[in-house]
Short mmCIF file of C-alpha atoms in Angstrom, two decimals:
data_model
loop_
_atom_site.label_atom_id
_atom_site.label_comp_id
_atom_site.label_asym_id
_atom_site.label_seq_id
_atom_site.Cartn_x
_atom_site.Cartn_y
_atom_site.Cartn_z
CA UNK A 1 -34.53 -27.72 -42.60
CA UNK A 2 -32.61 -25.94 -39.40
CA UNK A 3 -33.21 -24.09 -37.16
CA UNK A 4 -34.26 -20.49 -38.09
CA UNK A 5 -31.97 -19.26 -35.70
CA UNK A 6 -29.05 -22.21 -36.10
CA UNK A 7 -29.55 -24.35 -33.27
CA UNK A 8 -29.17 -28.16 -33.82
CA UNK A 9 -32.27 -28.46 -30.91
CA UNK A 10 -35.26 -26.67 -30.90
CA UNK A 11 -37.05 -25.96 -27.61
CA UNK A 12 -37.58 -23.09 -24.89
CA UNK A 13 -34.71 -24.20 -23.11
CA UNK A 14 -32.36 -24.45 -25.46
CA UNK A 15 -33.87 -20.83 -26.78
CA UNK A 16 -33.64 -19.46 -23.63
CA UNK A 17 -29.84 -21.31 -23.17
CA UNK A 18 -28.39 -19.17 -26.77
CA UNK A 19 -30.47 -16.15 -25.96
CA UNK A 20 -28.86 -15.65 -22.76
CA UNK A 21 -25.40 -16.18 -23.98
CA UNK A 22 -26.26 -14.25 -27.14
CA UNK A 23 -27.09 -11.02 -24.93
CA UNK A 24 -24.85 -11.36 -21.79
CA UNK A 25 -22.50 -8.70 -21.71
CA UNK A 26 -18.55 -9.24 -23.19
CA UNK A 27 -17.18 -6.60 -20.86
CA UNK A 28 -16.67 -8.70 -17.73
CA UNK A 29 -18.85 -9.76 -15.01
CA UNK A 30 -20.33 -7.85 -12.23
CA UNK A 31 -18.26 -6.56 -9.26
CA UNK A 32 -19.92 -7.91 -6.21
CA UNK A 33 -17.84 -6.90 -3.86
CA UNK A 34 -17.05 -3.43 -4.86
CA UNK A 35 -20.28 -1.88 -2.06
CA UNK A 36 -18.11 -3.69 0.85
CA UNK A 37 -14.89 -1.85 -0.42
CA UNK A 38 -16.56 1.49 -0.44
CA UNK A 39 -18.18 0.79 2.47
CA UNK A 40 -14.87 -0.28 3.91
CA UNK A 41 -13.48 3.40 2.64
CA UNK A 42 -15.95 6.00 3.16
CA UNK A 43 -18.32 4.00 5.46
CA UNK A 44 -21.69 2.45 5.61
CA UNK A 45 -23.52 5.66 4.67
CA UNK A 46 -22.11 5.41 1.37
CA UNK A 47 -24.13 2.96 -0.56
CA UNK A 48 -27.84 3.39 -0.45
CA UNK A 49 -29.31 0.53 -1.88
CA UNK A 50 -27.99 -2.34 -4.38
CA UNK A 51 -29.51 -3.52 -7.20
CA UNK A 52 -28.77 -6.63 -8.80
CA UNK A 53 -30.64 -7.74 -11.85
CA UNK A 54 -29.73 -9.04 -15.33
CA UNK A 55 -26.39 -10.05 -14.30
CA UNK A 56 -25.50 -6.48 -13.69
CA UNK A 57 -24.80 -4.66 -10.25
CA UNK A 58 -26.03 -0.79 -9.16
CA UNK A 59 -25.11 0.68 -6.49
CA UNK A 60 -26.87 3.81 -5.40
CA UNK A 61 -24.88 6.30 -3.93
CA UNK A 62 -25.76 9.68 -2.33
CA UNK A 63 -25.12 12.59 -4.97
CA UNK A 64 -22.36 14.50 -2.79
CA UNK A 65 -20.37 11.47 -2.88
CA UNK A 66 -20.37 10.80 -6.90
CA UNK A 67 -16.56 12.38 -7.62
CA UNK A 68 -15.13 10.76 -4.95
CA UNK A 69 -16.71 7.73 -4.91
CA UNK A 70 -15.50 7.45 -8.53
CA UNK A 71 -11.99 8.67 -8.17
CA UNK A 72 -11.71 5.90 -5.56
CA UNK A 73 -12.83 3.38 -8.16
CA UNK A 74 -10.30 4.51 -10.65
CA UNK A 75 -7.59 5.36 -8.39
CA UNK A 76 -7.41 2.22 -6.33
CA UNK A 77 -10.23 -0.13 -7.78
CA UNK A 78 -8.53 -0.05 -11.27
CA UNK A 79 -11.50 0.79 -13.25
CA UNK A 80 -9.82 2.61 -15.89
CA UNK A 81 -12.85 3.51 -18.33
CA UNK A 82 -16.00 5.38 -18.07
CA UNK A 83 -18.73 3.60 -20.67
CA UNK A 84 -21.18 5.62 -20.58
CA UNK A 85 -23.58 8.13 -18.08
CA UNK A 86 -27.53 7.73 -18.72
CA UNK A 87 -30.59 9.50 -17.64
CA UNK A 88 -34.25 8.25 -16.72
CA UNK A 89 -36.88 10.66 -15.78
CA UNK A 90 -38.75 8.75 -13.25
CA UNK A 91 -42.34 11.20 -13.50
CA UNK A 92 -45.32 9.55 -12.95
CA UNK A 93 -44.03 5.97 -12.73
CA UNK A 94 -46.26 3.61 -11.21
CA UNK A 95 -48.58 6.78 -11.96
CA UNK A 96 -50.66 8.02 -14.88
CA UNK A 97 -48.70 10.05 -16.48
CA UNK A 98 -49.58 8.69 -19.99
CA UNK A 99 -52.45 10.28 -22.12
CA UNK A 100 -53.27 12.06 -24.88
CA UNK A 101 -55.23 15.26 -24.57
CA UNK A 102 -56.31 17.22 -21.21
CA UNK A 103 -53.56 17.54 -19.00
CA UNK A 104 -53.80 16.97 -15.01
CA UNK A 105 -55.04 13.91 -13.43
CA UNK A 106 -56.84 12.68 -16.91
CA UNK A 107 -53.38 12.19 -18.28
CA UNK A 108 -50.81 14.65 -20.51
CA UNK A 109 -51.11 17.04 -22.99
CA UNK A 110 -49.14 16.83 -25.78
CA UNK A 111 -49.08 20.47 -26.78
CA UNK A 112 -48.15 21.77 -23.32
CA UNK A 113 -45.81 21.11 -20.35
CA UNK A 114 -47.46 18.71 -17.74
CA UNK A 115 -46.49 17.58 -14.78
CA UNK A 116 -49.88 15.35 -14.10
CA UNK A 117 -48.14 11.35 -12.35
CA UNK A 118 -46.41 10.83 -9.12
CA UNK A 119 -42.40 10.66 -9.21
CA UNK A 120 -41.85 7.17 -7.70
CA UNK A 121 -38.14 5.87 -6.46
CA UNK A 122 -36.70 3.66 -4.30
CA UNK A 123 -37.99 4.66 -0.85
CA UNK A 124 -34.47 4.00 0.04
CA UNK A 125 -33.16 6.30 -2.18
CA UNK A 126 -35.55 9.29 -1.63
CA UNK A 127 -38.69 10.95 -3.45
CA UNK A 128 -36.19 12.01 -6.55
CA UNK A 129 -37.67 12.41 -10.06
CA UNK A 130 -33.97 11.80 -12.03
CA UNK A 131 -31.59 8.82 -11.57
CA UNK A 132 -28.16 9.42 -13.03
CA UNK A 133 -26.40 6.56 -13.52
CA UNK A 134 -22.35 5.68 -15.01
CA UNK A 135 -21.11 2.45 -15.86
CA UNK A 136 -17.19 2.10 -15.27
CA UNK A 137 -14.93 -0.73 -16.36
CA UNK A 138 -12.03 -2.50 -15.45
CA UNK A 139 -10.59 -2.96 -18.76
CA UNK A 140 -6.45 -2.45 -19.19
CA UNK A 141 -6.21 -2.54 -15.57
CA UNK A 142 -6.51 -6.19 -15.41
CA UNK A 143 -5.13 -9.76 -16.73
CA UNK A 144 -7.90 -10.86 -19.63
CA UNK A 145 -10.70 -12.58 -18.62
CA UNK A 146 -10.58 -10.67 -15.34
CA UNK A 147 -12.52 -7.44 -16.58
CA UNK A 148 -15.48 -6.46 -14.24
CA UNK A 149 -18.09 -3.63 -14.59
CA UNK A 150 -20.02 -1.37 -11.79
CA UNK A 151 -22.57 0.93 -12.35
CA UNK A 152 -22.87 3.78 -9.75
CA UNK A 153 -26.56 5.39 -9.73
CA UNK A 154 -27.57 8.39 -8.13
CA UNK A 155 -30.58 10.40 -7.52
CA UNK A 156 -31.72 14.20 -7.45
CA UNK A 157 -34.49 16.54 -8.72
CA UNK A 158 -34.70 19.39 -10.91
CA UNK A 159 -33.33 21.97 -8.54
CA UNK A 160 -30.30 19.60 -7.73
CA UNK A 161 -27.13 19.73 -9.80
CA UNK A 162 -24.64 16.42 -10.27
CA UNK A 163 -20.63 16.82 -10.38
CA UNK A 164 -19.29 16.56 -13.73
CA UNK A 165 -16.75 13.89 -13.89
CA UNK A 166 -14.57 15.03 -16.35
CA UNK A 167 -11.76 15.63 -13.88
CA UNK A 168 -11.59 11.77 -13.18
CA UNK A 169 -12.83 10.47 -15.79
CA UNK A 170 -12.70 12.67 -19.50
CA UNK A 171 -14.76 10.19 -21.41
CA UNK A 172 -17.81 11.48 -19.34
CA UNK A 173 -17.80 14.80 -21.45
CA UNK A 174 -19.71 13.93 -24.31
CA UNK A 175 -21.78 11.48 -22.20
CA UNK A 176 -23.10 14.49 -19.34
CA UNK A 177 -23.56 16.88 -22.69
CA UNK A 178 -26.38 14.60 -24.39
CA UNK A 179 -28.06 13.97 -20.43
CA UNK A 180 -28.06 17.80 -20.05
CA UNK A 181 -29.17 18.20 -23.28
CA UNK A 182 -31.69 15.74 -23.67
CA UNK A 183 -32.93 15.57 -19.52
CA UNK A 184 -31.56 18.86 -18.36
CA UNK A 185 -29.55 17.51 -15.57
CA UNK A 186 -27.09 19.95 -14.97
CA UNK A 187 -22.82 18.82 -13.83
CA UNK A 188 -21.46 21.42 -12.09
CA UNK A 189 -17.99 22.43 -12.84
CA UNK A 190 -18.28 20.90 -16.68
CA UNK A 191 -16.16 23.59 -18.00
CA UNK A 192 -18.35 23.52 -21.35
CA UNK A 193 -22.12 22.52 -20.58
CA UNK A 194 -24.16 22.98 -23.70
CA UNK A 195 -26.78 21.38 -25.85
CA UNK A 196 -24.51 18.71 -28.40
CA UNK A 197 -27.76 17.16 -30.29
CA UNK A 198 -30.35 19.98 -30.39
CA UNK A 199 -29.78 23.61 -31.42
CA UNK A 200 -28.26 26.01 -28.43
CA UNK A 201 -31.55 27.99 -29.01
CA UNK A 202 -33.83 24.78 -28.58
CA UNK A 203 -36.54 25.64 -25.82
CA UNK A 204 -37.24 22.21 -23.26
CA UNK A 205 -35.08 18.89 -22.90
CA UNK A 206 -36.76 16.46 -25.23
CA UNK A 207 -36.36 13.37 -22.95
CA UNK A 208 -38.47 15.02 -20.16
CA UNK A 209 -41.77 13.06 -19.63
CA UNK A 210 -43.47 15.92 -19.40
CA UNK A 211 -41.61 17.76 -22.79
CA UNK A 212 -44.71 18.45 -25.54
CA UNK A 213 -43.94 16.29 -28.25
CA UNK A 214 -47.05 18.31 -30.30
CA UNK A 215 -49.94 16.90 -32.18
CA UNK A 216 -53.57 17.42 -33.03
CA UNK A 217 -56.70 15.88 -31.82
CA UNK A 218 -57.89 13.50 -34.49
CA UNK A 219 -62.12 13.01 -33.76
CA UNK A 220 -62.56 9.27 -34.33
CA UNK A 221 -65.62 7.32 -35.19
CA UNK A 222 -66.19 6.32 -31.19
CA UNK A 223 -66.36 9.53 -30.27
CA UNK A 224 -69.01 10.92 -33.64
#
């Protein structure tokens, strides 16, 4: 009989060895020396802190310098295609923010907005509850097998407000739609910001750690 999962050895390594080519990304490797270049361009200040992990590279990047940092990359770095933009809410990480019924510091309730957890970051990159990051491409810019991917990260909290990129990149319209949608983050100068999965009337952002997802207390035999 084979292998369930059609290797001629079976073993961890070899696992491990079809695993990692199975899930590496086919959109070109990282850009490692895209931080020097922008630090070359718009100086040190620029990058915040790099992240490299899982064969991919971040670079965090103060908020103000998003649309130009970006145009830069398209303009004269030849990445030609915005992926994607995603949202993490960052509430109560490394905190207790998890929990069923109560609210404050004995966890969340369900019914209700909470904001019970610490927001934890990066001290490098500030005490900010949201990251924000976009993934851009090389792809028709360059020979094949020469494609290379960056994602640029930044940080800000519920008062702050994100360019849209739309004027660089339109790709990003659908993309900052569903963030502001589902996380509320809000891209100034989007010339049409509104809700693209939930109804315009919808109250919350659903994505929110601290949105009410609903539910009653079920009484279960421990507690009789």
């Amino acid at each position: 009989m084979g292998h369930p999962i059609g290797l001629d050895q079976p073993g961890d390594a070899v696992l491990n060895s079809h695993l990692l080519q199975v899930n590496s990304p086919t959109w070109g490797e990282p850009d490692n020396g895209a931080g020097d270049r922008l630090e070359a361009k718009f100086g040190a200040g620029v990058i915040v802190r790099r992240v490299e992990h899982r064969g991919e590279l971040t670079l965090d990047i103060p908020v103000d310098r998003l649309l130009d940092v970006c145009r830069f990359l398209r303009d004269h770095e030849g990445y030609d295609l915005l992926s994607d933009v995603t949202a993490v809410d960052y509430l109560g990480y490394q905190g207790e923010v998890a929990g069923y019924w109560g609210g404050g510091s004995d966890g969340r309730d369900i019914n209700h907005y909470s904001h019970s957890g610490k927001a934890a970051v990066p001290e490098a990159a500030g005490p900010k509850r949201f990251a924000v990051s976009t993934t851009l491409c090389k792809v028709m810019t360059v020979a094949d097998g020469n494609h290379r991917r960056l994602r640029v990260r930044v940080w800000l909290d519920e008062d702050e407000s994100i360019s849209t990129l739309i004027s660089v990149y339109p790709s990003a319209d659908f993309h900052e739609r569903e963030a502001y949608d589902m996380m509320g983050i809000t891209f100034a100068g989007h010339p049409n910001l509104r809700r693209i999965l939930m109804p315009d009337d919808w109250g919350g952002h659903p994505q929110r750690k601290d949105y009410p997802i609903g539910g009653e207390p079920v009484q279960f035999s421990d507690e009789v």
